[in-house]
PDB file of C-alpha atoms in Angstrom:
ATOM      1  CA  MET T   1      -6.912   5.604  -6.753  1.00 58.00           C
ATOM      2  CA  GLY T   2      -6.827   9.372  -6.586  1.00 63.00           C
ATOM      3  CA  VAL T   3      -6.740   9.412 -10.382  1.00 63.00           C
ATOM      4  CA  ILE T   4      -9.860   7.238 -10.520  1.00 67.00           C
ATOM      5  CA  TYR T   5     -11.703   9.579  -8.201  1.00 67.00           C
ATOM      6  CA  GLU T   6     -10.564  12.558 -10.254  1.00 64.00           C
ATOM      7  CA  SER T   7     -11.775  10.964 -13.488  1.00 72.00           C
ATOM      8  CA  LYS T   8     -15.193  10.544 -11.880  1.00 73.00           C
ATOM      9  CA  GLU T   9     -15.088  14.151 -10.646  1.00 76.00           C
ATOM     10  CA  ARG T  10     -15.091  12.970  -7.033  1.00 70.00           C
ATOM     11  CA  TYR T  11     -12.469  15.445  -5.970  1.00 72.00           C
ATOM     12  CA  HIS T  12     -12.967  15.231  -2.208  1.00 69.00           C
ATOM     13  CA  GLU T  13     -12.314  11.478  -2.282  1.00 69.00           C
ATOM     14  CA  ALA T  14      -9.285  12.019  -4.525  1.00 68.00           C
ATOM     15  CA  LYS T  15      -7.811  14.517  -2.072  1.00 68.00           C
ATOM     16  CA  ARG T  16      -8.437  12.210   0.872  1.00 68.00           C
ATOM     17  CA  TYR T  17      -6.722   9.292  -0.886  1.00 70.00           C
ATOM     18  CA  TYR T  18      -3.742  11.365  -2.000  1.00 74.00           C
ATOM     19  CA  LEU T  19      -3.370  12.710   1.510  1.00 79.00           C
ATOM     20  CA  HIS T  20      -3.322   9.269   3.142  1.00 84.00           C
ATOM     21  CA  VAL T  21      -0.753   7.772   0.779  1.00 85.00           C
ATOM     22  CA  ARG T  22       1.577  10.782   0.633  1.00 85.00           C
ATOM     23  CA  ILE T  23       1.416  11.355   4.396  1.00 89.00           C
ATOM     24  CA  ALA T  24       2.122   7.645   4.950  1.00 92.00           C
ATOM     25  CA  ALA T  25       5.170   7.805   2.685  1.00 90.00           C
ATOM     26  CA  CYS T  26       6.492  10.935   4.420  1.00 91.00           C
ATOM     27  CA  ASP T  27       5.891   9.461   7.877  1.00 92.00           C
ATOM     28  CA  ALA T  28       7.746   6.288   6.872  1.00 93.00           C
ATOM     29  CA  ALA T  29      10.677   8.343   5.578  1.00 92.00           C
ATOM     30  CA  LEU T  30      10.746  10.127   8.937  1.00 94.00           C
ATOM     31  CA  LYS T  31      10.672   6.739  10.690  1.00 95.00           C
ATOM     32  CA  MET T  32       7.285   7.588  12.196  1.00 96.00           C
ATOM     33  CA  TYR T  33       6.062   4.090  11.479  1.00 97.00           C
ATOM     34  CA  LYS T  34       2.965   4.040  13.689  1.00 97.00           C
ATOM     35  CA  GLN T  35       1.553   7.090  11.928  1.00 96.00           C
ATOM     36  CA  SER T  36       2.587   5.754   8.530  1.00 96.00           C
ATOM     37  CA  ILE T  37       0.846   2.441   9.175  1.00 98.00           C
ATOM     38  CA  GLU T  38      -2.335   4.238  10.241  1.00 97.00           C
ATOM     39  CA  GLN T  39      -2.353   6.277   7.019  1.00 94.00           C
ATOM     40  CA  TYR T  40      -1.706   3.227   4.820  1.00 95.00           C
ATOM     41  CA  ILE T  41      -4.493   1.319   6.580  1.00 96.00           C
ATOM     42  CA  GLN T  42      -6.904   4.175   5.869  1.00 93.00           C
ATOM     43  CA  ALA T  43      -5.843   4.267   2.205  1.00 90.00           C
ATOM     44  CA  LEU T  44      -6.221   0.468   2.065  1.00 91.00           C
ATOM     45  CA  LYS T  45      -9.779   0.640   3.396  1.00 91.00           C
ATOM     46  CA  GLU T  46     -10.697   3.250   0.809  1.00 84.00           C
ATOM     47  CA  SER T  47      -9.154   1.267  -2.059  1.00 82.00           C
ATOM     48  CA  GLN T  48     -11.020  -1.857  -0.923  1.00 86.00           C
ATOM     49  CA  MET T  49     -14.281   0.120  -0.898  1.00 84.00           C
ATOM     50  CA  ILE T  50     -13.967   0.940  -4.588  1.00 77.00           C
ATOM     51  CA  GLY T  51     -12.751  -2.556  -5.460  1.00 78.00           C
ATOM     52  CA  ASP T  52      -9.463  -1.685  -7.180  1.00 75.00           C
ATOM     53  CA  SER T  53      -7.479  -4.902  -6.680  1.00 78.00           C
ATOM     54  CA  ILE T  54      -4.204  -3.658  -8.124  1.00 75.00           C
ATOM     55  CA  LEU T  55      -4.299  -0.569  -5.949  1.00 78.00           C
ATOM     56  CA  VAL T  56      -5.101  -2.721  -2.913  1.00 84.00           C
ATOM     57  CA  GLY T  57      -2.014  -4.785  -3.743  1.00 84.00           C
ATOM     58  CA  LYS T  58       0.221  -1.721  -4.079  1.00 84.00           C
ATOM     59  CA  ILE T  59      -0.920  -0.318  -0.752  1.00 89.00           C
ATOM     60  CA  GLN T  60      -0.536  -3.708   0.938  1.00 91.00           C
ATOM     61  CA  ALA T  61       3.021  -3.921  -0.386  1.00 88.00           C
ATOM     62  CA  HIS T  62       3.886  -0.507   1.016  1.00 91.00           C
ATOM     63  CA  LEU T  63       2.147  -1.382   4.278  1.00 95.00           C
ATOM     64  CA  GLY T  64       4.163  -4.596   4.472  1.00 93.00           C
ATOM     65  CA  ILE T  65       7.387  -2.689   3.884  1.00 92.00           C
ATOM     66  CA  THR T  66       6.462  -0.223   6.619  1.00 96.00           C
ATOM     67  CA  TYR T  67       5.668  -3.048   9.036  1.00 96.00           C
ATOM     68  CA  PHE T  68       9.037  -4.567   8.153  1.00 92.00           C
ATOM     69  CA  GLU T  69      10.856  -1.298   8.809  1.00 93.00           C
ATOM     70  CA  ALA T  70       8.996  -1.032  12.138  1.00 97.00           C
ATOM     71  CA  HIS T  71      10.262  -4.537  13.051  1.00 95.00           C
ATOM     72  CA  GLN T  72       6.714  -5.920  13.034  1.00 95.00           C
ATOM     73  CA  TYR T  73       7.757  -8.907  10.978  1.00 89.00           C
ATOM     74  CA  ASP T  74       4.651 -11.071  11.422  1.00 90.00           C
ATOM     75  CA  LYS T  75       2.421  -8.273  10.162  1.00 94.00           C
ATOM     76  CA  ALA T  76       4.822  -7.586   7.293  1.00 91.00           C
ATOM     77  CA  VAL T  77       4.702 -11.222   6.214  1.00 86.00           C
ATOM     78  CA  GLU T  78       0.884 -11.200   6.400  1.00 91.00           C
ATOM     79  CA  GLN T  79       0.741  -8.218   4.049  1.00 91.00           C
ATOM     80  CA  PHE T  80       3.262  -9.735   1.645  1.00 86.00           C
ATOM     81  CA  ILE T  81       1.351 -13.030   1.529  1.00 85.00           C
ATOM     82  CA  ASP T  82      -1.957 -11.221   1.006  1.00 88.00           C
ATOM     83  CA  VAL T  83      -0.576  -9.136  -1.834  1.00 82.00           C
ATOM     84  CA  ALA T  84       1.086 -12.137  -3.472  1.00 78.00           C
ATOM     85  CA  THR T  85      -2.128 -14.150  -3.293  1.00 79.00           C
ATOM     86  CA  LEU T  86      -4.221 -11.279  -4.619  1.00 75.00           C
ATOM     87  CA  LEU T  87      -1.927 -10.347  -7.466  1.00 68.00           C
ATOM     88  CA  ASP T  88      -1.088 -13.891  -8.496  1.00 64.00           C
ATOM     89  CA  VAL T  89      -4.721 -14.200  -9.476  1.00 61.00           C
ATOM     90  CA  ILE T  90      -5.158 -10.875 -11.258  1.00 57.00           C
ATOM     91  CA  SER T  91      -1.823  -9.721 -12.601  1.00 61.00           C
ATOM     92  CA  ARG T  92       1.255 -11.908 -12.651  1.00 64.00           C
ATOM     93  CA  PRO T  93       3.555  -9.246 -14.251  1.00 64.00           C
ATOM     94  CA  PHE T  94       2.604  -6.801 -11.510  1.00 63.00           C
ATOM     95  CA  LEU T  95       3.342  -9.480  -8.917  1.00 64.00           C
ATOM     96  CA  TYR T  96       6.950  -9.596 -10.121  1.00 69.00           C
ATOM     97  CA  GLU T  97       7.194  -5.824  -9.638  1.00 68.00           C
ATOM     98  CA  ILE T  98       5.939  -6.194  -6.052  1.00 68.00           C
ATOM     99  CA  TYR T  99       8.456  -8.980  -5.362  1.00 71.00           C
ATOM    100  CA  LEU T 100      11.205  -6.683  -6.630  1.00 74.00           C
ATOM    101  CA  ILE T 101      10.088  -3.909  -4.253  1.00 71.00           C
ATOM    102  CA  ILE T 102      10.001  -6.363  -1.356  1.00 71.00           C
ATOM    103  CA  GLY T 103      13.412  -7.791  -2.244  1.00 74.00           C
ATOM    104  CA  GLU T 104      15.007  -4.359  -2.501  1.00 73.00           C
ATOM    105  CA  THR T 105      13.582  -3.484   0.915  1.00 69.00           C
ATOM    106  CA  LEU T 106      14.931  -6.648   2.486  1.00 70.00           C
ATOM    107  CA  LEU T 107      18.407  -5.927   1.107  1.00 73.00           C
ATOM    108  CA  LYS T 108      18.587  -2.513   2.798  1.00 66.00           C
TER     109      LYS T 108
END
């Protein structure tokens, strides 16, 4: 999404998006799941505002993984179902990539 904003010369939005996703990833790596979830939710809202379905799916997958790691299994399943439903309609090959990410996470 940051790339989309950059291509439209909307640099402030690009920075905000990059910040949310990168901070979320770092927080998750540090096992600061509450903060990570908050950042992913903010990035999700922004991606929904611009209507980028594939990006929404990617963020939902990462959000689901973070919920899973935080032992919030019901919320993780909700995100995984939402992303599967969304991507099954728009991009079946990408859906397989998401399933692979989810499977690798579950095997950890």
